[in-house]
mmCIF file of C-alpha atoms in Angstrom:
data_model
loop_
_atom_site.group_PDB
_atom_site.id
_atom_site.type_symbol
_atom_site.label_atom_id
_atom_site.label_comp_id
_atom_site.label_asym_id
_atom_site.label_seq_id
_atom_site.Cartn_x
_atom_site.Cartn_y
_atom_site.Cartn_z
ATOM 1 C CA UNK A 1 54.555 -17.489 -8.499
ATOM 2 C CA UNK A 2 57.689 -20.017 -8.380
ATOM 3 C CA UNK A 3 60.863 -18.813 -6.454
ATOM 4 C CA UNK A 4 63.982 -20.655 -6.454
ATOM 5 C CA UNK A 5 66.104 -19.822 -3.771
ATOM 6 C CA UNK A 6 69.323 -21.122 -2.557
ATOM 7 C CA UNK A 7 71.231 -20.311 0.859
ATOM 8 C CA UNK A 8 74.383 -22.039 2.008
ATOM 9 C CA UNK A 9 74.876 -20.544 5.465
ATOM 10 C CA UNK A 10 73.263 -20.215 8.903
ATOM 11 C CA UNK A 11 72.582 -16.410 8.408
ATOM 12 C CA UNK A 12 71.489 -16.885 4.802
ATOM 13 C CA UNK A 13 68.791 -19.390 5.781
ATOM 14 C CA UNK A 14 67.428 -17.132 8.579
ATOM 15 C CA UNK A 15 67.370 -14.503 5.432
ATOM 16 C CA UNK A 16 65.538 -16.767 3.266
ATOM 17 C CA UNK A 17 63.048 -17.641 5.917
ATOM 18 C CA UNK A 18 61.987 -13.846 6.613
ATOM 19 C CA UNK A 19 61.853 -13.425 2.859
ATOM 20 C CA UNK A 20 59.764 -16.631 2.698
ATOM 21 C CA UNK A 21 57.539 -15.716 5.162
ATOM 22 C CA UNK A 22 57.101 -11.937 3.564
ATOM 23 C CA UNK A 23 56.041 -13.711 0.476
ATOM 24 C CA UNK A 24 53.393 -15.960 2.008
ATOM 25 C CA UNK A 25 51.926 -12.941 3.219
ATOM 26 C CA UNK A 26 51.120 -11.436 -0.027
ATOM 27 C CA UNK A 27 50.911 -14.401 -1.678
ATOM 28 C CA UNK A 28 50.025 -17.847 -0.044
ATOM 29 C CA UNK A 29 50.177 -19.891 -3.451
ATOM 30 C CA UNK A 30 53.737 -18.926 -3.793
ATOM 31 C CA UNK A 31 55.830 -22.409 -4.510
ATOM 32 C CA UNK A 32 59.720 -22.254 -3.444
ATOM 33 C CA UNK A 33 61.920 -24.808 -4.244
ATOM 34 C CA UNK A 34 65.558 -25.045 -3.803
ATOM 35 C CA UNK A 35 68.551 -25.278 -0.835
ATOM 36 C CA UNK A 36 67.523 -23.938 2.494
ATOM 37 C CA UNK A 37 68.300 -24.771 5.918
ATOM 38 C CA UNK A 38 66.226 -25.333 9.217
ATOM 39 C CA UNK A 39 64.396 -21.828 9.492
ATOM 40 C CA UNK A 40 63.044 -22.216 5.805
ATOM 41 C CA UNK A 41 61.759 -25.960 6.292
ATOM 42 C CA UNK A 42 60.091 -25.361 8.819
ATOM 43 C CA UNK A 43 57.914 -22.773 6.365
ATOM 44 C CA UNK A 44 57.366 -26.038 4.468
ATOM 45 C CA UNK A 45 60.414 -25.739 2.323
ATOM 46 C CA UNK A 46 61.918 -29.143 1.484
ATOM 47 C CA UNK A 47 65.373 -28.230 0.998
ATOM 48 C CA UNK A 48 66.724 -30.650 -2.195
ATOM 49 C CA UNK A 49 70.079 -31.154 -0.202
ATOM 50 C CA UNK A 50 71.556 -31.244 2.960
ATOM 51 C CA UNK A 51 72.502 -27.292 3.508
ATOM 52 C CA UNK A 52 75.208 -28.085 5.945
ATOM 53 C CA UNK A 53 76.817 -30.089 2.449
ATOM 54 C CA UNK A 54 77.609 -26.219 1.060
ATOM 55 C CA UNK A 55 78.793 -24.915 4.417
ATOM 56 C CA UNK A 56 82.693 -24.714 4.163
ATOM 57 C CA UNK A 57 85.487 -22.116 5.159
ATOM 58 C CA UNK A 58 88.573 -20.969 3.813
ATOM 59 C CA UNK A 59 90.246 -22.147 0.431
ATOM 60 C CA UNK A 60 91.629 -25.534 1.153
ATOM 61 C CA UNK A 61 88.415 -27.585 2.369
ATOM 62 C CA UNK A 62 86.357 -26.132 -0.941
ATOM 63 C CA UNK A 63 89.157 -27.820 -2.910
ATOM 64 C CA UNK A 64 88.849 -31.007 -1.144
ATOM 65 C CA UNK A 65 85.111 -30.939 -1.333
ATOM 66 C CA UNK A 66 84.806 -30.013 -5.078
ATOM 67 C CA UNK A 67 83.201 -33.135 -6.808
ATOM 68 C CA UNK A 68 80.199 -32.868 -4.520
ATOM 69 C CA UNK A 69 79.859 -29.397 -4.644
ATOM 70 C CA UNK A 70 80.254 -29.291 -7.919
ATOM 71 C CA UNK A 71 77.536 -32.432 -8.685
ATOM 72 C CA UNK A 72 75.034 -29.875 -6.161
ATOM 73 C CA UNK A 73 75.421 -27.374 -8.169
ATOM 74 C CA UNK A 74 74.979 -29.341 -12.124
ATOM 75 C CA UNK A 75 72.040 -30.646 -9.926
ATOM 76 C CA UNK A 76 70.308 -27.776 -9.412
ATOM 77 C CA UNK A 77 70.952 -25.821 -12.341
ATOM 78 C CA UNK A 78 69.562 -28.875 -14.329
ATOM 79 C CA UNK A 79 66.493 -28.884 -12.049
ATOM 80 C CA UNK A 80 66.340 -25.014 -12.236
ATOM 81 C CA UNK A 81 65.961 -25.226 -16.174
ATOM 82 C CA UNK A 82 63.979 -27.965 -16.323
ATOM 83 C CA UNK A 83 61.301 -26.263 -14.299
ATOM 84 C CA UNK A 84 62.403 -22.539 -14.387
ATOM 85 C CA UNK A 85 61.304 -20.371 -11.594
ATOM 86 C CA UNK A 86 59.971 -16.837 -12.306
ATOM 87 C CA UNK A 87 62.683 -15.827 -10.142
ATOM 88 C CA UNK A 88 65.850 -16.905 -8.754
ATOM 89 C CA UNK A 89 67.408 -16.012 -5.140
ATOM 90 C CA UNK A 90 70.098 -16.641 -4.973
ATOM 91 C CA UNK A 91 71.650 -15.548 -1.147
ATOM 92 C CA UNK A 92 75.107 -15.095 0.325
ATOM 93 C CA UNK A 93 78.013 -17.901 -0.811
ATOM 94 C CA UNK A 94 78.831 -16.303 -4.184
ATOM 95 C CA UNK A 95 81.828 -19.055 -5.334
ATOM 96 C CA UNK A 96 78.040 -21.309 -5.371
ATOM 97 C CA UNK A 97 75.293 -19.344 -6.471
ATOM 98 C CA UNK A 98 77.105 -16.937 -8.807
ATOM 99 C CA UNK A 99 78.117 -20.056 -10.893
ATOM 100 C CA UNK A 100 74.376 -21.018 -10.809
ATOM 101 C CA UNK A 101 72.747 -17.515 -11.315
ATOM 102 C CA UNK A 102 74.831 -16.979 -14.557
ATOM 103 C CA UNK A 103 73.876 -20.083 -16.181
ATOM 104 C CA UNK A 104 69.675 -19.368 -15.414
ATOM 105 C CA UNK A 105 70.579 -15.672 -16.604
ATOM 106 C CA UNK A 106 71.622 -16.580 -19.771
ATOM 107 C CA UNK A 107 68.273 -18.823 -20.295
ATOM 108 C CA UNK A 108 66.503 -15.862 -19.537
ATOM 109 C CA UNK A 109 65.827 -16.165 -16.037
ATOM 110 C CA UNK A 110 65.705 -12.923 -13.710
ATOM 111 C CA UNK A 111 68.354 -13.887 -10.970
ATOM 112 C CA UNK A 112 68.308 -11.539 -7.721
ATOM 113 C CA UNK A 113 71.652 -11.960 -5.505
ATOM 114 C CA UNK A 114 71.181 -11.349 -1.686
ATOM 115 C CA UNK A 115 74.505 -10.647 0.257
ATOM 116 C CA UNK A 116 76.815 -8.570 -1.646
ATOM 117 C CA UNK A 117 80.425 -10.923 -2.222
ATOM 118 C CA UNK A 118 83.017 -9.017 -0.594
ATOM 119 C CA UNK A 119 84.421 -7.642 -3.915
ATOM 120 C CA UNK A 120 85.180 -4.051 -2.276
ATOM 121 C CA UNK A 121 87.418 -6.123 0.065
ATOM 122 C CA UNK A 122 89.075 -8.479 -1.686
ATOM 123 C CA UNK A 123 89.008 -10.163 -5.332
ATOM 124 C CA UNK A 124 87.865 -6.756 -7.249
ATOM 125 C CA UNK A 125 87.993 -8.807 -11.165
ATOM 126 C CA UNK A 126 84.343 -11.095 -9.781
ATOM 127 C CA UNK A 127 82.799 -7.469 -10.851
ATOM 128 C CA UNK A 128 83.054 -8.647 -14.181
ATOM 129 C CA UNK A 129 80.977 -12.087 -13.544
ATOM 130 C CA UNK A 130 78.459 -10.579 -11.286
ATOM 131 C CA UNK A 131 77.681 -8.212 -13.876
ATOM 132 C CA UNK A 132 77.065 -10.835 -16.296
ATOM 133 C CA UNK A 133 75.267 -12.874 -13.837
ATOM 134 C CA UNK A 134 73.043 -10.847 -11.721
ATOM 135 C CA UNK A 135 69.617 -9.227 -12.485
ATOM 136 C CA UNK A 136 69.940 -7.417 -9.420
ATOM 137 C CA UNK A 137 71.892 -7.060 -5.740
ATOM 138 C CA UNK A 138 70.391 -6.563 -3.105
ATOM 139 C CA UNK A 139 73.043 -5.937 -0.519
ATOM 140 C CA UNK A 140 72.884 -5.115 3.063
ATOM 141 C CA UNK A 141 74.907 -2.341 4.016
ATOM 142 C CA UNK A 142 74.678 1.490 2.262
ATOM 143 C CA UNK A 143 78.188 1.387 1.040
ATOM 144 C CA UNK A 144 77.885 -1.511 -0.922
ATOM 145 C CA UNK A 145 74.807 0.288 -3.055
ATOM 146 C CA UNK A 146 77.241 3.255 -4.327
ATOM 147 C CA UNK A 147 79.489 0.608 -5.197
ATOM 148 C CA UNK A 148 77.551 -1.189 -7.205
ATOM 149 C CA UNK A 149 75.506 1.578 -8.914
ATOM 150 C CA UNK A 150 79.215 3.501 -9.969
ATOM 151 C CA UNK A 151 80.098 -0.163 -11.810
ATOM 152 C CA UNK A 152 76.922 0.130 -13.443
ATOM 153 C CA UNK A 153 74.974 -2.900 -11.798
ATOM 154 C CA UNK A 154 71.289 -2.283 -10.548
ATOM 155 C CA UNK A 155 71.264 -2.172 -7.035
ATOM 156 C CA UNK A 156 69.629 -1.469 -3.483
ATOM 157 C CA UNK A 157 70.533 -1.616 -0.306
ATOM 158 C CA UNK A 158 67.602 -3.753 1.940
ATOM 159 C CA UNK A 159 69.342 -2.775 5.162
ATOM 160 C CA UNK A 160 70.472 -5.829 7.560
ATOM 161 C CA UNK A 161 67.206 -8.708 8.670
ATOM 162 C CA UNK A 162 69.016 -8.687 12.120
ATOM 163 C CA UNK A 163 68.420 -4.668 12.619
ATOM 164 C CA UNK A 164 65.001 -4.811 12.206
ATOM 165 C CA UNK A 165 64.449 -7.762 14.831
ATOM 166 C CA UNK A 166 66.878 -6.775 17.430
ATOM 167 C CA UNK A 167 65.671 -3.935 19.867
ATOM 168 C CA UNK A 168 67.559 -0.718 19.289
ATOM 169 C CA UNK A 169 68.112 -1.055 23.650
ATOM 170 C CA UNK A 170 68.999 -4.109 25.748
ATOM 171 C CA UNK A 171 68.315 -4.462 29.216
ATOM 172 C CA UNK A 172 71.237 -6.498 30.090
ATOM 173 C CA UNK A 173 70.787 -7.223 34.149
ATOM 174 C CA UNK A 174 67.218 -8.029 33.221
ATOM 175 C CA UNK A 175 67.981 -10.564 30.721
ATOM 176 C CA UNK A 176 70.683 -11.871 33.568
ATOM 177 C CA UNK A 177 67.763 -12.185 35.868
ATOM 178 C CA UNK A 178 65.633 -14.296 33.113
ATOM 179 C CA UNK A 179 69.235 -17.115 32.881
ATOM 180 C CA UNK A 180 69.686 -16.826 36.270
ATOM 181 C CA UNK A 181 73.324 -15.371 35.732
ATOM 182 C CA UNK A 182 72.448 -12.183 38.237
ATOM 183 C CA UNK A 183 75.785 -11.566 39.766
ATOM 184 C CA UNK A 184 77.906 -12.989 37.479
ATOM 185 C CA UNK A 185 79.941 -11.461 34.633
ATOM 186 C CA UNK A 186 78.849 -13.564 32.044
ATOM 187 C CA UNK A 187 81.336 -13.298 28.811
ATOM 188 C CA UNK A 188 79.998 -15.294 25.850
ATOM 189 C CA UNK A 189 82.031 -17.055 23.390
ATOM 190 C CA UNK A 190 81.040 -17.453 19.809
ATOM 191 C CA UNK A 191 83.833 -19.896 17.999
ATOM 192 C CA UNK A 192 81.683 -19.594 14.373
ATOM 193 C CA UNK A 193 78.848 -21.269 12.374
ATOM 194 C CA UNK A 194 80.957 -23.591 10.453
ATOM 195 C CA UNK A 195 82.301 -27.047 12.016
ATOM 196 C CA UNK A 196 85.623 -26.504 10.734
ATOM 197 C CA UNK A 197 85.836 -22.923 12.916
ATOM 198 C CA UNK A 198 84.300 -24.584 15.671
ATOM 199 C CA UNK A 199 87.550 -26.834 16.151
ATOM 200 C CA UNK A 200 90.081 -23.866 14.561
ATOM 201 C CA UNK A 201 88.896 -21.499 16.916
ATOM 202 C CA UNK A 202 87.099 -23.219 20.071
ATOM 203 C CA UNK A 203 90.088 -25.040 22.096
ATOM 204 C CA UNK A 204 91.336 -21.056 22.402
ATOM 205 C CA UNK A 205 88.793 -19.821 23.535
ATOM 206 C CA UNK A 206 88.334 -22.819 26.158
ATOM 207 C CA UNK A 207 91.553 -21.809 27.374
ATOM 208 C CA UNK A 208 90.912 -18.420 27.486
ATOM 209 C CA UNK A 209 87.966 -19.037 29.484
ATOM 210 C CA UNK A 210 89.765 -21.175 31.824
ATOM 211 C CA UNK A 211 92.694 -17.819 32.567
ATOM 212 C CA UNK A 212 89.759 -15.550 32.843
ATOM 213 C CA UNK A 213 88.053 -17.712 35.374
ATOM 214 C CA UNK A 214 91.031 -17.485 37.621
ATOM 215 C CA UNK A 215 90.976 -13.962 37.472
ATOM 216 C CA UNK A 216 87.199 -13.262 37.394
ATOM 217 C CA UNK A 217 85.871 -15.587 40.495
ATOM 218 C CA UNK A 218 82.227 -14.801 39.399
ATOM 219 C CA UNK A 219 82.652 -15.601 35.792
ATOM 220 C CA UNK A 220 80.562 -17.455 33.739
ATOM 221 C CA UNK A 221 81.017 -18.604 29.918
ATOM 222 C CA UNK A 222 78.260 -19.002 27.361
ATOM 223 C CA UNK A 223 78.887 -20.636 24.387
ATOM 224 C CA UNK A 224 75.591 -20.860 21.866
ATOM 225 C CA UNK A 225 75.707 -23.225 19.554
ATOM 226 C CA UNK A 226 73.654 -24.106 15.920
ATOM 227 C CA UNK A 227 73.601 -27.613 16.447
ATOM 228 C CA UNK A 228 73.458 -30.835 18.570
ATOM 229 C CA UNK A 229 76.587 -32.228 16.446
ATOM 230 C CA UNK A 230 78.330 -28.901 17.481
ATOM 231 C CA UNK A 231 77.195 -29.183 20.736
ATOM 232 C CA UNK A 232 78.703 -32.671 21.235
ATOM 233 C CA UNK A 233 82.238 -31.434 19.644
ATOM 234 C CA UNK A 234 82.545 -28.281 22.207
ATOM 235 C CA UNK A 235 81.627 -31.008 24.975
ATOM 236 C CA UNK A 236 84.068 -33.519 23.990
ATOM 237 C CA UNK A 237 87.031 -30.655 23.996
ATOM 238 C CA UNK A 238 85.774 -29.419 27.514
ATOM 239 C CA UNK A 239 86.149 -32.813 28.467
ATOM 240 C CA UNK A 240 89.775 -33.580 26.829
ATOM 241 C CA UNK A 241 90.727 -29.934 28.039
ATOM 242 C CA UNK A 242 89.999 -31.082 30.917
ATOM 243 C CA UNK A 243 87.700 -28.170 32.149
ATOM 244 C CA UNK A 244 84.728 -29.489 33.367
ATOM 245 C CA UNK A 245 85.147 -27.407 36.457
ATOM 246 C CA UNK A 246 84.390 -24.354 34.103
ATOM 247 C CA UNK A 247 81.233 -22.619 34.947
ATOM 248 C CA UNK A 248 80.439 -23.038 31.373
ATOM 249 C CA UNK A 249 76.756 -23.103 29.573
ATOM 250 C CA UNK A 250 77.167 -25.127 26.185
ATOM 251 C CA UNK A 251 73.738 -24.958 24.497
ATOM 252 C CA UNK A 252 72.129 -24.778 20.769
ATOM 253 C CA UNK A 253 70.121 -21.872 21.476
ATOM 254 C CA UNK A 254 69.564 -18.730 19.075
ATOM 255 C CA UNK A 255 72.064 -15.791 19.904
ATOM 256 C CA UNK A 256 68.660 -13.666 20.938
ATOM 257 C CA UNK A 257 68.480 -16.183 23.999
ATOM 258 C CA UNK A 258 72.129 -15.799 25.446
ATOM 259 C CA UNK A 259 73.628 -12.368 23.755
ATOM 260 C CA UNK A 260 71.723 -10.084 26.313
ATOM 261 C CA UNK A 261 73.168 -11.244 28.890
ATOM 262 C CA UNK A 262 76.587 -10.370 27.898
ATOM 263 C CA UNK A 263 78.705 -8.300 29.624
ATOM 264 C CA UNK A 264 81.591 -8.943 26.965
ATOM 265 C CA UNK A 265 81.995 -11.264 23.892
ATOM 266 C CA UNK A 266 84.914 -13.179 21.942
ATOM 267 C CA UNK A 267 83.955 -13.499 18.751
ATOM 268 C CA UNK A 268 85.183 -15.511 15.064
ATOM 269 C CA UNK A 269 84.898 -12.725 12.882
ATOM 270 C CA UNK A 270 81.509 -13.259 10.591
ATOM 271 C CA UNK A 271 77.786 -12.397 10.518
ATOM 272 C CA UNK A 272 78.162 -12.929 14.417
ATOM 273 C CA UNK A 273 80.320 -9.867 14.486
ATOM 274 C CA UNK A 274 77.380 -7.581 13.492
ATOM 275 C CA UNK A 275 75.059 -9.435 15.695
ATOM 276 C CA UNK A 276 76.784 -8.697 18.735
ATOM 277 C CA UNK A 277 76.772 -5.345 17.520
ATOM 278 C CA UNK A 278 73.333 -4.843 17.246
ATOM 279 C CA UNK A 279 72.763 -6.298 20.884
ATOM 280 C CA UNK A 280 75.373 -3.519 21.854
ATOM 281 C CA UNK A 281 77.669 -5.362 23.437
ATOM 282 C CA UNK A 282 81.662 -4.992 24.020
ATOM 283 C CA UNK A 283 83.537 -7.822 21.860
ATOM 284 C CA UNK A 284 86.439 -8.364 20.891
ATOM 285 C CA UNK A 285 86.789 -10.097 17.273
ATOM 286 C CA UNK A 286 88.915 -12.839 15.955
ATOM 287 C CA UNK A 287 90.193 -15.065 13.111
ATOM 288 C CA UNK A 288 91.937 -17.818 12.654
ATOM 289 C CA UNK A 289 92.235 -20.732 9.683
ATOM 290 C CA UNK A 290 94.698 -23.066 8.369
ATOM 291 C CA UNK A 291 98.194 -21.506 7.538
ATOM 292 C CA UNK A 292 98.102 -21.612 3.571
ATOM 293 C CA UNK A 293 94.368 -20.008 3.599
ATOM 294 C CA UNK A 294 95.956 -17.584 5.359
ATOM 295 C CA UNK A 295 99.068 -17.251 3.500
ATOM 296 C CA UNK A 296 96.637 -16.190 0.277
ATOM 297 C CA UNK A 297 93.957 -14.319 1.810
ATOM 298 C CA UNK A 298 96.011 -11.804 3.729
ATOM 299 C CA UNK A 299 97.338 -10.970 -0.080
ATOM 300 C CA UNK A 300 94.695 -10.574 -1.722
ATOM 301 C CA UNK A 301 92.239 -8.261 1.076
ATOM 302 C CA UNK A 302 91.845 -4.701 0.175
ATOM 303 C CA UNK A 303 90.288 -3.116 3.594
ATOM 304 C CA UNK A 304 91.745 -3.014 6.834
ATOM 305 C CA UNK A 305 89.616 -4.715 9.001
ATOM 306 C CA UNK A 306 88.162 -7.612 9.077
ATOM 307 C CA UNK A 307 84.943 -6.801 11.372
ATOM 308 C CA UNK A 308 81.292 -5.561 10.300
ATOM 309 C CA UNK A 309 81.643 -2.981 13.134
ATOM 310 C CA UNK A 310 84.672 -1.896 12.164
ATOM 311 C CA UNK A 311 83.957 -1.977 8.370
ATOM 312 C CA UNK A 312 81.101 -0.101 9.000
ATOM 313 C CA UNK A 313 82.510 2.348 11.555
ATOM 314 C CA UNK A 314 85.315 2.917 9.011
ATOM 315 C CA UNK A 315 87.147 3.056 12.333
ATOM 316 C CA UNK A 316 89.038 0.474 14.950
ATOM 317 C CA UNK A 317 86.314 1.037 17.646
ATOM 318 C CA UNK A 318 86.542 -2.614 18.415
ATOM 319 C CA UNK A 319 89.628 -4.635 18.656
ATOM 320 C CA UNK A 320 90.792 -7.267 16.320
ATOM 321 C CA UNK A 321 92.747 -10.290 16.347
ATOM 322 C CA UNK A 322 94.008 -12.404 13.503
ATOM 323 C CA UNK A 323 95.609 -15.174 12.966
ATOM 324 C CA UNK A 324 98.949 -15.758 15.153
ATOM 325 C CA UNK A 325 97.548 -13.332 17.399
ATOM 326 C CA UNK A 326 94.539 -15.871 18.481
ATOM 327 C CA UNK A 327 96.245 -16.741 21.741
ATOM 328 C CA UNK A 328 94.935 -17.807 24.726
ATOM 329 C CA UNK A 329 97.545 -14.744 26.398
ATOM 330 C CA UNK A 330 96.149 -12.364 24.201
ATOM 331 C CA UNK A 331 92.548 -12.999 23.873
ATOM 332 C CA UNK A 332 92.495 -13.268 28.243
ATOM 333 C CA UNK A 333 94.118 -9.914 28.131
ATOM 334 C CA UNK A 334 91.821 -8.356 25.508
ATOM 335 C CA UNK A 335 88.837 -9.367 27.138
ATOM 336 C CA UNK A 336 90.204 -7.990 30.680
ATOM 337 C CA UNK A 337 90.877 -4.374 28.972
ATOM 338 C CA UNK A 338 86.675 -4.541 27.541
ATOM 339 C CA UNK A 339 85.779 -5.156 30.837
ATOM 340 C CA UNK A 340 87.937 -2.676 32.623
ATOM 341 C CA UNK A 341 86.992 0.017 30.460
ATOM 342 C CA UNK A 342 84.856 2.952 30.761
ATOM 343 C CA UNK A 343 83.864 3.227 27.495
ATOM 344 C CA UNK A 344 80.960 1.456 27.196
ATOM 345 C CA UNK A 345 78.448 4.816 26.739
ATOM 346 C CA UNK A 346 80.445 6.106 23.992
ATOM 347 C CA UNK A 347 80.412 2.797 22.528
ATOM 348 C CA UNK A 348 77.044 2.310 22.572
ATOM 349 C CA UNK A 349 76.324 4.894 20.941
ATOM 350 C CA UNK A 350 77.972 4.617 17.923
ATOM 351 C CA UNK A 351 76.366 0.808 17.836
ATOM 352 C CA UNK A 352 72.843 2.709 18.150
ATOM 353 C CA UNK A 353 73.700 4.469 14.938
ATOM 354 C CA UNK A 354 75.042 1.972 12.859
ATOM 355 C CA UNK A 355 72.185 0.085 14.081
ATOM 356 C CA UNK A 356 69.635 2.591 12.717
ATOM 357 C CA UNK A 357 71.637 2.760 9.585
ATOM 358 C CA UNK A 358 70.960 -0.887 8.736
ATOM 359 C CA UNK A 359 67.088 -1.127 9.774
ATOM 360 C CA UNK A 360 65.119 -0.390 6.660
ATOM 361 C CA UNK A 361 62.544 -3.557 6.936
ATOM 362 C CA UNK A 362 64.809 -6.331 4.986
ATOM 363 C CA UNK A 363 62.702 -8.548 3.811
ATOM 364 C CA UNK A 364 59.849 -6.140 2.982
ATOM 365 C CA UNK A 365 62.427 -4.106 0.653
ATOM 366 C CA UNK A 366 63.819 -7.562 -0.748
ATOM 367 C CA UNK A 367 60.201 -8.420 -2.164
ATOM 368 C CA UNK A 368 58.919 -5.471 -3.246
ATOM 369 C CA UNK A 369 62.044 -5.002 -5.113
ATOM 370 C CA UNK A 370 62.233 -8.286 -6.838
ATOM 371 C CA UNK A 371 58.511 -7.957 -7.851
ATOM 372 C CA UNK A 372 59.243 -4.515 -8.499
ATOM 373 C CA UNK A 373 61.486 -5.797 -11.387
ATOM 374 C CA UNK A 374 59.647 -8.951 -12.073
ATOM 375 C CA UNK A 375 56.960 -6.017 -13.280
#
């Protein structure tokens, strides 16, 4: 069996690894070849290309990387039909793979898309190209299966990898203990995956850290990281903040290491939103980019949220900031009302169900629907 698989994203590559590693189970001559990131590779996957190289935000830095992502992708669509796979997965990053998954389609390759594009939120007309492009979605929430299935597209929903590896209860002065952060309130702060959200959205929530300090004497500040590159950046702005005083842990550690601990989170609105979710914790959500990526966007988005939690609530149960709202005022007092209020039972508990909503064994369902139509 040959797979071809791409994934463009931090969260897509931790999908293709799990769906790696349920292959290898069943089938341990299974050859996959393609883009993956650090999780995969180290399943033996040599990735042809950099992953970080596909990693962008917003709509201006695509445009000004379009030659090389364009020569990626002519690269691995010439690759792809040289040596066709007997399946190609293609996950998450749709303005990529979608390109990539039409052309294999057409030469009569069965293409499987992981991640459902957004196109209930925003963009509706890419219906018309994913028809034409996918063999079958696979997305991850139960919505987006109705969706699909009304516009006549096969369809299933695989639930969400993260629910089935994060416990349904944390233990959160326990996992205090384990850090060491036992009598602290320890607020986390997630500024995004990407490098250009990192410097968009991190100097706020420095700032914010440094107000919150003054008003929570036992604070401390986590800020997990997916690289030593990233790492170095957040350093180099606590150090030209001039916060170094900050009792501040900057570290490129998993989220499963540092999100238990939480007793609130700020968070770039993203995969991380649903992650802090499923560890239960109070958060409050934000989003910022460059002005003319906002200008567009806000026209063109159909729902009105912008957070999993919310989305999937279909209700405001966690609050939201965007764009000129991503102050260091407002995100200090945001974070003072989650940890003032008494809400955290009620909000728990509507986490716990969206949480058993979304664990359905990912990666199992992913295979045994692909061979399922591979059959």
């Amino acid at each position: 069996m040959r797979i071809g698989i791409i994934a463009t994203e931090a969260s897509g590559d931790r999908l293709a690894a799990s769906i790696v590693k349920e292959w290898q189970k069943r089938d341990l001559t299974v050859q996959v070849e393609g883009i993956v990131g650090p999780d995969t590779e180290a399943l033996g996957i040599q990735s042809w290309f950099p992953m970080e190289r596909l990693s962008v935000m917003g709509l201006i830095e695509p445009l000004k990387r379009l030659p090389e992502l364009w020569r990626i992708q002519r690269a691995c669509i010439k690759q792809f039909l040289k040596n066709p796979p007997d399946v190609f997965i293609g996950i998450d990053s749709p303005d990529f793979t979608l390109a990539i998954e039409k052309k294999l389609r057409c030469a009569g390759i069965i293409t499987v898309h992981i991640v459902s594009p957004s196109v209930w939120a925003w963009r509706p007309g890419r219906i018309h190209r994913i028809r034409e492009a996918v063999s079958l979605m696979l997305p991850l929430f139960p919505f987006e299966q109705s969706f699909y299935t009304a516009k006549g597209i096969a369809a299933h929903c695989i639930g969400h990898p993260l629910a089935d590896t994060i416990p349904l209860t944390i233990d959160t002065l326990a996992a205090k203990a384990v850090l060491g952060f036992t009598n602290k309130t320890v607020i986390a702060l997630l500024p995004g995956s990407r490098e250009a959200e990192l410097r968009f959205m991190l100097p706020v929530y420095l700032k914010t850290a440094e107000k919150l300090s003054q008003k929570i004497p036992n604070a401390h500040f986590m800020i997990p990281l997916i690289s030593a590159q990233h790492k170095k950046i957040a350093e180099e702005m606590v150090e030209g903040l001039g916060l170094q005083a900050l009792s501040l842990t900057i570290s490129v550690k998993n989220l499963s290491t540092l999100l238990p601990a939480a007793d609130a989170v700020l968070v770039t609105a993203g995969t991380a939103t649903l992650e802090v979710m499923l560890y239960k914790k109070p958060m409050v959500i934000a989003y910022k980019t460059d002005f003319f990526t906002y200008q567009i966007v806000k026209r063109l988005i159909q729902v009105p949220y912008i957070g999993l939690p919310n989305l999937l609530a279909n209700a405001p149960i966690v609050p939201e900031l965007i764009q000129d709202q991503v102050t260091t005022t407002q995100c200090t007092e945001a974070i003072l009302q989650l940890l003032q209020q008494d809400r955290e039972n009620t909000l728990q508990q509507l986490f716990t169900q969206i949480h058993h909503s979304l664990k359905k064994g990912a990666a199992t369902q992913a295979v045994e629907k692909i061979l399922t139509i591979l059959t």
